[in-house]
mmCIF file of C-alpha atoms in Angstrom:
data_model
loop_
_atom_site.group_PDB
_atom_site.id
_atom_site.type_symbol
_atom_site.label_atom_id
_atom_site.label_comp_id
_atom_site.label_asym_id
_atom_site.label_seq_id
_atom_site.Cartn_x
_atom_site.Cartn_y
_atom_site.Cartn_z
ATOM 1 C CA UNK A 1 9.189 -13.477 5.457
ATOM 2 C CA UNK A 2 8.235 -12.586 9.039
ATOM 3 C CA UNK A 3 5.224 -10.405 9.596
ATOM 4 C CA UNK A 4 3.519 -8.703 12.267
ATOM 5 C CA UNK A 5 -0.093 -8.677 12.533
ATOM 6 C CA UNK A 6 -1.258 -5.678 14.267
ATOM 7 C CA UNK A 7 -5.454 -7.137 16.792
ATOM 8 C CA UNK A 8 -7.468 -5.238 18.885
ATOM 9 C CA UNK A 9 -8.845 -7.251 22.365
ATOM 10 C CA UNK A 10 -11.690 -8.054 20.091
ATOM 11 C CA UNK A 11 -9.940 -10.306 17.367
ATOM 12 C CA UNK A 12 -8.553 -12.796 19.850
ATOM 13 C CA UNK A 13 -9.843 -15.433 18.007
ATOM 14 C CA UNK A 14 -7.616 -14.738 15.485
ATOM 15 C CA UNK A 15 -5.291 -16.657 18.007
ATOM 16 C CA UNK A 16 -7.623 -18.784 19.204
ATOM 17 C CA UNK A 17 -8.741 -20.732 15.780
ATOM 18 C CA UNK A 18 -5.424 -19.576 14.038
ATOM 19 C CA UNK A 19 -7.893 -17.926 11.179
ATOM 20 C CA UNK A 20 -6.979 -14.235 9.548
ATOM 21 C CA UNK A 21 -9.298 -11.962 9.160
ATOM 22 C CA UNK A 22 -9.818 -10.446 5.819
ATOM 23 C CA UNK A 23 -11.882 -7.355 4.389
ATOM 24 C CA UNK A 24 -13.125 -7.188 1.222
ATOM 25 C CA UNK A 25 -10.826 -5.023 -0.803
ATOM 26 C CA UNK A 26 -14.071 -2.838 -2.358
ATOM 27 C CA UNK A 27 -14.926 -2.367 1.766
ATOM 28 C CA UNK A 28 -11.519 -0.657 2.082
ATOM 29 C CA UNK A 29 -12.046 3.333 1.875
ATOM 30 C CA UNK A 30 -9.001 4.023 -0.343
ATOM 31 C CA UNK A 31 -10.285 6.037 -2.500
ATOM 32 C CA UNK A 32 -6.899 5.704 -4.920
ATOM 33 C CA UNK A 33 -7.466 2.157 -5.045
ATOM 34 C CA UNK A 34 -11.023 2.431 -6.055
ATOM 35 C CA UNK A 35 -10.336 5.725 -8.787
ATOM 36 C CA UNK A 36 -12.751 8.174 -7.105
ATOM 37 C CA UNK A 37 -13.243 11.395 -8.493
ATOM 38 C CA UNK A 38 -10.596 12.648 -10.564
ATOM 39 C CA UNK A 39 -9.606 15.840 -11.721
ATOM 40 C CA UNK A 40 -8.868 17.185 -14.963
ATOM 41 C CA UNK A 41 -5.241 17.749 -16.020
ATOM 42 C CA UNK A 42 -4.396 21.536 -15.826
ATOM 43 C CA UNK A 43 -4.415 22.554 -19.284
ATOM 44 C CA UNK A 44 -0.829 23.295 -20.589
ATOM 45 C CA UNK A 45 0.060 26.912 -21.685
ATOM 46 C CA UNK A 46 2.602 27.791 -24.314
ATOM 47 C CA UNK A 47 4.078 31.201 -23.710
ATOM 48 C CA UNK A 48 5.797 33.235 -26.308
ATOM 49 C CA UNK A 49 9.176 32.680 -24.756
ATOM 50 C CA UNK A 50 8.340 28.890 -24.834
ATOM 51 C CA UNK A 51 7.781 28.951 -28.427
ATOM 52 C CA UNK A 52 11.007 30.909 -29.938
ATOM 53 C CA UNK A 53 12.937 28.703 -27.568
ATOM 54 C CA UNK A 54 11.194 25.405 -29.401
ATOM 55 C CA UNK A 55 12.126 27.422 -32.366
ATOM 56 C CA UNK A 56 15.527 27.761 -31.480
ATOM 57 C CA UNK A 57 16.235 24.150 -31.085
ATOM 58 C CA UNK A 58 14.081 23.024 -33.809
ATOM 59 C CA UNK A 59 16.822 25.759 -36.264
ATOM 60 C CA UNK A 60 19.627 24.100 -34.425
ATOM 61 C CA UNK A 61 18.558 20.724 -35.212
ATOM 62 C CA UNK A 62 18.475 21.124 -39.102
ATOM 63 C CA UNK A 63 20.781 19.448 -41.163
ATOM 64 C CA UNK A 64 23.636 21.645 -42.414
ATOM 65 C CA UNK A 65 22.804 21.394 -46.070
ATOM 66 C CA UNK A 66 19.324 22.867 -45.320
ATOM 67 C CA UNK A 67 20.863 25.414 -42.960
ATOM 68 C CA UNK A 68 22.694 26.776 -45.814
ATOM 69 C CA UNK A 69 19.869 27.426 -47.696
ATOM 70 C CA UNK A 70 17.721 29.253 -44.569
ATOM 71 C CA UNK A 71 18.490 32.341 -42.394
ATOM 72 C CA UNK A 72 16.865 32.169 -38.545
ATOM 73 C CA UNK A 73 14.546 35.123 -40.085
ATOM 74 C CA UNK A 74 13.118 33.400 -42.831
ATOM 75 C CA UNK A 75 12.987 30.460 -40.488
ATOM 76 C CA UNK A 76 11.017 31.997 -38.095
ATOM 77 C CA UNK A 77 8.646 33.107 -41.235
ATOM 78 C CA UNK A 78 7.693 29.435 -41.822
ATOM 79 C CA UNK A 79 7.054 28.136 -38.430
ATOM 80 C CA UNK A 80 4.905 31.131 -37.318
ATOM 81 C CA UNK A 81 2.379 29.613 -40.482
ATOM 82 C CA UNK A 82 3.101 26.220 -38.639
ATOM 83 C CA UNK A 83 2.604 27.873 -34.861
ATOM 84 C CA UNK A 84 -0.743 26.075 -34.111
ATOM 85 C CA UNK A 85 0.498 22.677 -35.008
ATOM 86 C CA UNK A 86 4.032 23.311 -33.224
ATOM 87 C CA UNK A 87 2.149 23.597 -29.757
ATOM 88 C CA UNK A 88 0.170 21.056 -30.092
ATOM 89 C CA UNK A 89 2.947 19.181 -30.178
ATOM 90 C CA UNK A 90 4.818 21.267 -27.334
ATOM 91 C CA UNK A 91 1.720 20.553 -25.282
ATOM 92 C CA UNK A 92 1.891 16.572 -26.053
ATOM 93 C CA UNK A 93 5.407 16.214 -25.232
ATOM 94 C CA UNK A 94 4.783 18.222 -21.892
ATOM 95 C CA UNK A 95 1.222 16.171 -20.885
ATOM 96 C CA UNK A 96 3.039 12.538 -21.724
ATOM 97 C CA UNK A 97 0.828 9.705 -22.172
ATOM 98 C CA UNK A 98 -2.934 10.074 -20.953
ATOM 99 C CA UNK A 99 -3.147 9.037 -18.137
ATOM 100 C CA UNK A 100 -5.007 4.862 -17.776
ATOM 101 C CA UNK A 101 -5.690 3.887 -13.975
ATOM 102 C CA UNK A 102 -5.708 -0.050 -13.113
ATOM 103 C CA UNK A 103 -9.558 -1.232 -13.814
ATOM 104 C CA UNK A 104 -10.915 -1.707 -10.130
ATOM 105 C CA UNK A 105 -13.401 -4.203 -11.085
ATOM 106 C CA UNK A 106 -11.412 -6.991 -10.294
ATOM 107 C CA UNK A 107 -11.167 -6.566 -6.988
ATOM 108 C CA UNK A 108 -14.474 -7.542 -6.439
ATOM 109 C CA UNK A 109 -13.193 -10.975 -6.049
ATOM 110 C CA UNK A 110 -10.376 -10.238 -3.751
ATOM 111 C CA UNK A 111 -9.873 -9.769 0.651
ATOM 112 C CA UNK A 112 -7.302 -8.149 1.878
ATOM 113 C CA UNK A 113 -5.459 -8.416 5.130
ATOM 114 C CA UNK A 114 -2.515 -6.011 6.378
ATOM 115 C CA UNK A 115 0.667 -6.804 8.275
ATOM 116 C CA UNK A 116 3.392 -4.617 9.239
ATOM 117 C CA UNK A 117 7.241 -4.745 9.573
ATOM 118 C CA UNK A 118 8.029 -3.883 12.839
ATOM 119 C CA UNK A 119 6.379 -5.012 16.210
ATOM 120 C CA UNK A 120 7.064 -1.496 17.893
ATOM 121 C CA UNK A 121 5.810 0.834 15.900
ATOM 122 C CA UNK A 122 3.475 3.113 18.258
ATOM 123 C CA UNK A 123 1.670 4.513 15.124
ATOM 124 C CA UNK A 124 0.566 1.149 14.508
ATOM 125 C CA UNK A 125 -0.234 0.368 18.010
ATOM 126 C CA UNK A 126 -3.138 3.078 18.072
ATOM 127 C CA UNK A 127 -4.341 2.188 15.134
ATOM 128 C CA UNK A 128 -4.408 -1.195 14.877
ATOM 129 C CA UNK A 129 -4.332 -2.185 18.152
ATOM 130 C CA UNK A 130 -6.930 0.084 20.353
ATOM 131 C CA UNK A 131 -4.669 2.198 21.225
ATOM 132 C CA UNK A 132 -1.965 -0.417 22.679
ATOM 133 C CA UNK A 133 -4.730 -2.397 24.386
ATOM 134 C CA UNK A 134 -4.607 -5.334 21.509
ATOM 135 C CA UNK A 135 -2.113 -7.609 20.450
ATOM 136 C CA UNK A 136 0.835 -8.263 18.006
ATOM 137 C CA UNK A 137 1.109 -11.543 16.384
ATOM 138 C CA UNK A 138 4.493 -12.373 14.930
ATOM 139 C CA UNK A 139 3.907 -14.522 12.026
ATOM 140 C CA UNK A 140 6.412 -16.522 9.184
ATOM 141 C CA UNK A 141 4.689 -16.734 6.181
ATOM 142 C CA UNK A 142 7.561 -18.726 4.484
ATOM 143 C CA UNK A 143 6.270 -22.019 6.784
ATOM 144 C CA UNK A 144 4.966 -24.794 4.575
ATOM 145 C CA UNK A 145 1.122 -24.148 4.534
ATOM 146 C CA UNK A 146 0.559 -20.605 5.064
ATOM 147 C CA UNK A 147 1.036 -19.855 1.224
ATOM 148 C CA UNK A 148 -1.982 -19.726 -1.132
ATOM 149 C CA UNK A 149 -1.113 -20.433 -4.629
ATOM 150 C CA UNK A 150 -3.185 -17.749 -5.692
ATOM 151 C CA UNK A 151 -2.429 -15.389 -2.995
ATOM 152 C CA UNK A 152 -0.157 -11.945 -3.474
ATOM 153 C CA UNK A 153 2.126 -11.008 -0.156
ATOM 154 C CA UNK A 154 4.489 -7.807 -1.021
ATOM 155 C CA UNK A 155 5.389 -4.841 0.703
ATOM 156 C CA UNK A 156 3.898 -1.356 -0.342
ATOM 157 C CA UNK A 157 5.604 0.998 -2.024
ATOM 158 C CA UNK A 158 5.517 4.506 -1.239
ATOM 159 C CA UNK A 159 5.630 7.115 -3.182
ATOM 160 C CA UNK A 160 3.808 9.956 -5.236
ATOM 161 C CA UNK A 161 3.331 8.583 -8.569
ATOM 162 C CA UNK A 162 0.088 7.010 -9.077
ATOM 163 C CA UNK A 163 0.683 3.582 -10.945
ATOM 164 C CA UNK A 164 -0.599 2.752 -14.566
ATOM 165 C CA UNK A 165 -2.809 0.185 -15.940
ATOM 166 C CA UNK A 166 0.926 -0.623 -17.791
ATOM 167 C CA UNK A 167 2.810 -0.561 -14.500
ATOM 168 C CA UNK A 168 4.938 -3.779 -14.522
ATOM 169 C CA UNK A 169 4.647 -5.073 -11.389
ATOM 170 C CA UNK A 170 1.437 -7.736 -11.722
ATOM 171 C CA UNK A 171 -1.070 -8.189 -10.805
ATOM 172 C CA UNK A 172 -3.192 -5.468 -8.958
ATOM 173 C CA UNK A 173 -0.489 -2.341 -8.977
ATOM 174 C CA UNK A 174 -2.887 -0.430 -7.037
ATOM 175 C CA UNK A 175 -3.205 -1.971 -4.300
ATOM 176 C CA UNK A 176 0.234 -2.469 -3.777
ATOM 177 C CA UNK A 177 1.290 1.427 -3.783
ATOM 178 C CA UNK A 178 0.217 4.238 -1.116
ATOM 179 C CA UNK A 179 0.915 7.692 -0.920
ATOM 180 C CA UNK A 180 4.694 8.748 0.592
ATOM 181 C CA UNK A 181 2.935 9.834 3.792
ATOM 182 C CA UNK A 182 2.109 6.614 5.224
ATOM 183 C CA UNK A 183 5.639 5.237 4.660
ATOM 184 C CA UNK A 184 5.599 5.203 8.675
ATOM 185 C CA UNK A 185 3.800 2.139 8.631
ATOM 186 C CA UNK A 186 6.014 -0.196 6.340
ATOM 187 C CA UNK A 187 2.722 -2.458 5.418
ATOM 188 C CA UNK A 188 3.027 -5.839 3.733
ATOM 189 C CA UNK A 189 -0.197 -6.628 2.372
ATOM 190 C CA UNK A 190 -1.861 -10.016 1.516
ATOM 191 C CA UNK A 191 -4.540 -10.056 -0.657
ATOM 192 C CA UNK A 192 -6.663 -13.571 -1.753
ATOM 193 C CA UNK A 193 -9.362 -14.812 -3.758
ATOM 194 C CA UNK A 194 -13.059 -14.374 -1.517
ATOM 195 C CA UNK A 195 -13.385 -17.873 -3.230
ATOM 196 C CA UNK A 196 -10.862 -19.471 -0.885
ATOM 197 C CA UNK A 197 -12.310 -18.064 2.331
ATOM 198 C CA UNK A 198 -12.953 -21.053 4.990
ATOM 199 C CA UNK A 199 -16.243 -19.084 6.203
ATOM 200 C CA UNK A 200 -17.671 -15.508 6.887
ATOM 201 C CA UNK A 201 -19.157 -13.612 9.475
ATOM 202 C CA UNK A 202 -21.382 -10.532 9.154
ATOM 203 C CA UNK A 203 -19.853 -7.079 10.990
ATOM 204 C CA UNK A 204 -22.288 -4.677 13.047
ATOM 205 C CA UNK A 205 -21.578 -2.304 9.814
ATOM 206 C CA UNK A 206 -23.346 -4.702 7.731
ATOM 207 C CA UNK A 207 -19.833 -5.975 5.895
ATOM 208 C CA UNK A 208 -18.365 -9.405 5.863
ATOM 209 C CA UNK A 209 -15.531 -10.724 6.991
ATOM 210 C CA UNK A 210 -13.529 -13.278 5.936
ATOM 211 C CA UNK A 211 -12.058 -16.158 8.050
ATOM 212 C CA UNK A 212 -8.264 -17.942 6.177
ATOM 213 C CA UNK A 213 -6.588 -20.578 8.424
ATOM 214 C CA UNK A 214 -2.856 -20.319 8.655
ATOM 215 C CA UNK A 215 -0.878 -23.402 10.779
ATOM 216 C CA UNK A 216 -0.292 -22.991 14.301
ATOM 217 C CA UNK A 217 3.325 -23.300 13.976
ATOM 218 C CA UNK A 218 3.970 -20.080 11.826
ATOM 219 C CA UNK A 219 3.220 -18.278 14.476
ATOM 220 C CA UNK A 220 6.279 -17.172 16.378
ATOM 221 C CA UNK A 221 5.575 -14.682 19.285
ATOM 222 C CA UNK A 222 2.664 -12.399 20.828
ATOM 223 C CA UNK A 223 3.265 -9.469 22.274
ATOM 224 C CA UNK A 224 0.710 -7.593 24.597
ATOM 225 C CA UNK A 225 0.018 -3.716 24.495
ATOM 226 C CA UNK A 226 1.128 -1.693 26.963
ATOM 227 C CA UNK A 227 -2.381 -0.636 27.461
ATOM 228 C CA UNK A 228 -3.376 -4.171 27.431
ATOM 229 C CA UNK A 229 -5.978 -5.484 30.410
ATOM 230 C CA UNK A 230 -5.702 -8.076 32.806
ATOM 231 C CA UNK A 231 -8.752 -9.867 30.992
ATOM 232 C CA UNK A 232 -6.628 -9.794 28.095
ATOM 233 C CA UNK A 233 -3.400 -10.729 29.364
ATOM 234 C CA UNK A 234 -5.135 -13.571 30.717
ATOM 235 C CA UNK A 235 -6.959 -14.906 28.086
ATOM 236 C CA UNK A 236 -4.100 -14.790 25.361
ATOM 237 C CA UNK A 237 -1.469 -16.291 28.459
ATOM 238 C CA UNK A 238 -4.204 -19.286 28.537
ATOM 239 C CA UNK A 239 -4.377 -20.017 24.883
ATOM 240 C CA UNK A 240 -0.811 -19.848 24.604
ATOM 241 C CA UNK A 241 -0.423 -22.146 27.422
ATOM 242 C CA UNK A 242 -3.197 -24.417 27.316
ATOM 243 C CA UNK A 243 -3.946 -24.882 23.820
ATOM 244 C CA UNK A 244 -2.962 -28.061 22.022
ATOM 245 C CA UNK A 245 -2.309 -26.444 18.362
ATOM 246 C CA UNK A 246 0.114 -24.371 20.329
ATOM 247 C CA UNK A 247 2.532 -26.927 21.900
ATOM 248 C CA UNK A 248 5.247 -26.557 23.659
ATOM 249 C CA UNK A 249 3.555 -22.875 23.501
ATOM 250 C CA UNK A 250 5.070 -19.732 22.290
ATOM 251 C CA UNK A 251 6.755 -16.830 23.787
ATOM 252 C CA UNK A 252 4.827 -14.375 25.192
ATOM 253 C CA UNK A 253 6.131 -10.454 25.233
ATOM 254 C CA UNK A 254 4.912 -7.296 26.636
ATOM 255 C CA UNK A 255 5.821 -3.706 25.499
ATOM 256 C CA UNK A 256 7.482 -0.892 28.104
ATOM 257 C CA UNK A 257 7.554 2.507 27.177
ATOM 258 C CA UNK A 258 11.205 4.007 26.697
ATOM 259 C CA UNK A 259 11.900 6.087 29.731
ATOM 260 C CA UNK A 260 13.446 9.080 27.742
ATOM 261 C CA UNK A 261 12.529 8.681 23.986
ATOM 262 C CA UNK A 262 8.921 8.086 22.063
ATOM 263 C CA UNK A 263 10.197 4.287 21.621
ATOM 264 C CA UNK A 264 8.260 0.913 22.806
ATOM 265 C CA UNK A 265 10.834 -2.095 23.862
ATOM 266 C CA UNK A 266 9.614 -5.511 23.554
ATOM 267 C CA UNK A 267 10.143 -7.427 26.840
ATOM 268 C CA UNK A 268 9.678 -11.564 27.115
ATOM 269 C CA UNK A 269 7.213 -12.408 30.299
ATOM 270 C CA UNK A 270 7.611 -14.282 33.076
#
């Protein structure tokens, strides 16, 4: 699978040692992820019309030899002694199972790092990417070496439904589904073990993060922002060229801003 990985002018040495960069997943402010505070399901009313229709199809469901023997009045007689017990079960068919979020706790143990679909998406670039002064790296994860045995790489699913502790897809259904609204970014996310970190560095915010070393030779392209500086442009034209692990050096893009539409094209250097 090809990947993009989406740097600011301050993660160059993401390129440089040919490490990732992973957050903790419990550092990660998705509050979805982490089951924040919930509310309370919206208790279910049974209006009057809601009950003589239950009635209606509970009469219609009798077997015949018992509908011989009882009118829709004298039906009616006997389930209004039943009523209580008839919602109840009106209200359990309409709330479905309870719902039972994946336990968080695990992820204590896990880092998380995101990639991205698409090298042009300019959502991505201002978020990711300072504002298109960073970086994309294009990236195969299928080369020999840049799999973990115990890592999970799969793309998000979008959507509205909140997945269960039962969901089938295994493990960690949580982090693997967003809300419909960022379905803009296409993410592919790759989550590890902390335990298989090569080092760590503390952040100015007082988190960690956590260096992985991928081979030089899944790397396939970088691409420079179309904000990017002449320091960076520079520096990441050096490494490329200059740097051993690199050999015989990958090609180097730039982004140019469609002329008539909101679109980036990707454009090889000289």
């Amino acid at each position: 699978m090809k990947v993009y990985l989406y740097l600011n002018p301050l993660q160059l040495d993401v390129l440089r040692h040919a490490r990732l960069h992973l957050s903790e997943v419990t550092d990660l402010l998705d509050p979805y992820q982490n089951n924040a505070r919930t509310i309370k399901r919206q208790a279910i009313r049974v209006s009057e019309a809601d009950f003589q229709k239950e009635l209606q199809r509970q009469f219609k469901a009798l077997p015949s030899q018992l509908k011989g023997l009882m009118t829709w009045e004298m039906f009616q007689t006997e389930a209004q002694k039943k009523r209580p017990k008839i919602e109840q079960q009106m209200k359990k068919r309409r709330q479905g199972k309870p719902a039972v979020l994946p336990n968080p706790e695990a992820y204590q143990a896990l880092a998380m790092a995101r990639f991205f679909t698409r090298p042009d998406n300019p959502l991505l670039w201002d978020r990711w990417a300072d504002q298109h002064r960073g970086l994309v790296l294009e990236l195969d994860t299928s080369y020999p070496g840049f799999n973990s045995k115990k890592q999970v790489l799969r793309p998000v699913v979008y959507g509205q439904a909140r997945p269960q502790a039962d969901h089938p897809m295994k493990p960690f259904p949580a982090l693997f589904h967003r809300p419909v609204e960022y379905a803009q970014e296409e993410e592919v996310r790759l989550v590890r073990p902390l335990e298989e970190a090569k080092s760590s560095k503390p952040l100015t915010n007082g988190k960690l993060v956590h260096f992985y070393s991928f081979p030089a030779k899944a790397l396939l392209s970088v691409t420079l922002g179309v904000n990017a500086s002449e320091e960076t442009r520079e520096q990441v034209s050096k490494i490329l060229s200059y740097d051993v692990k690199y050999k015989p050096g990958r090609p180097l893009r730039e982004t140019l801003l469609d002329p008539d539409t909101f679109k980036l094209h990707i454009r090889g250097t000289l």
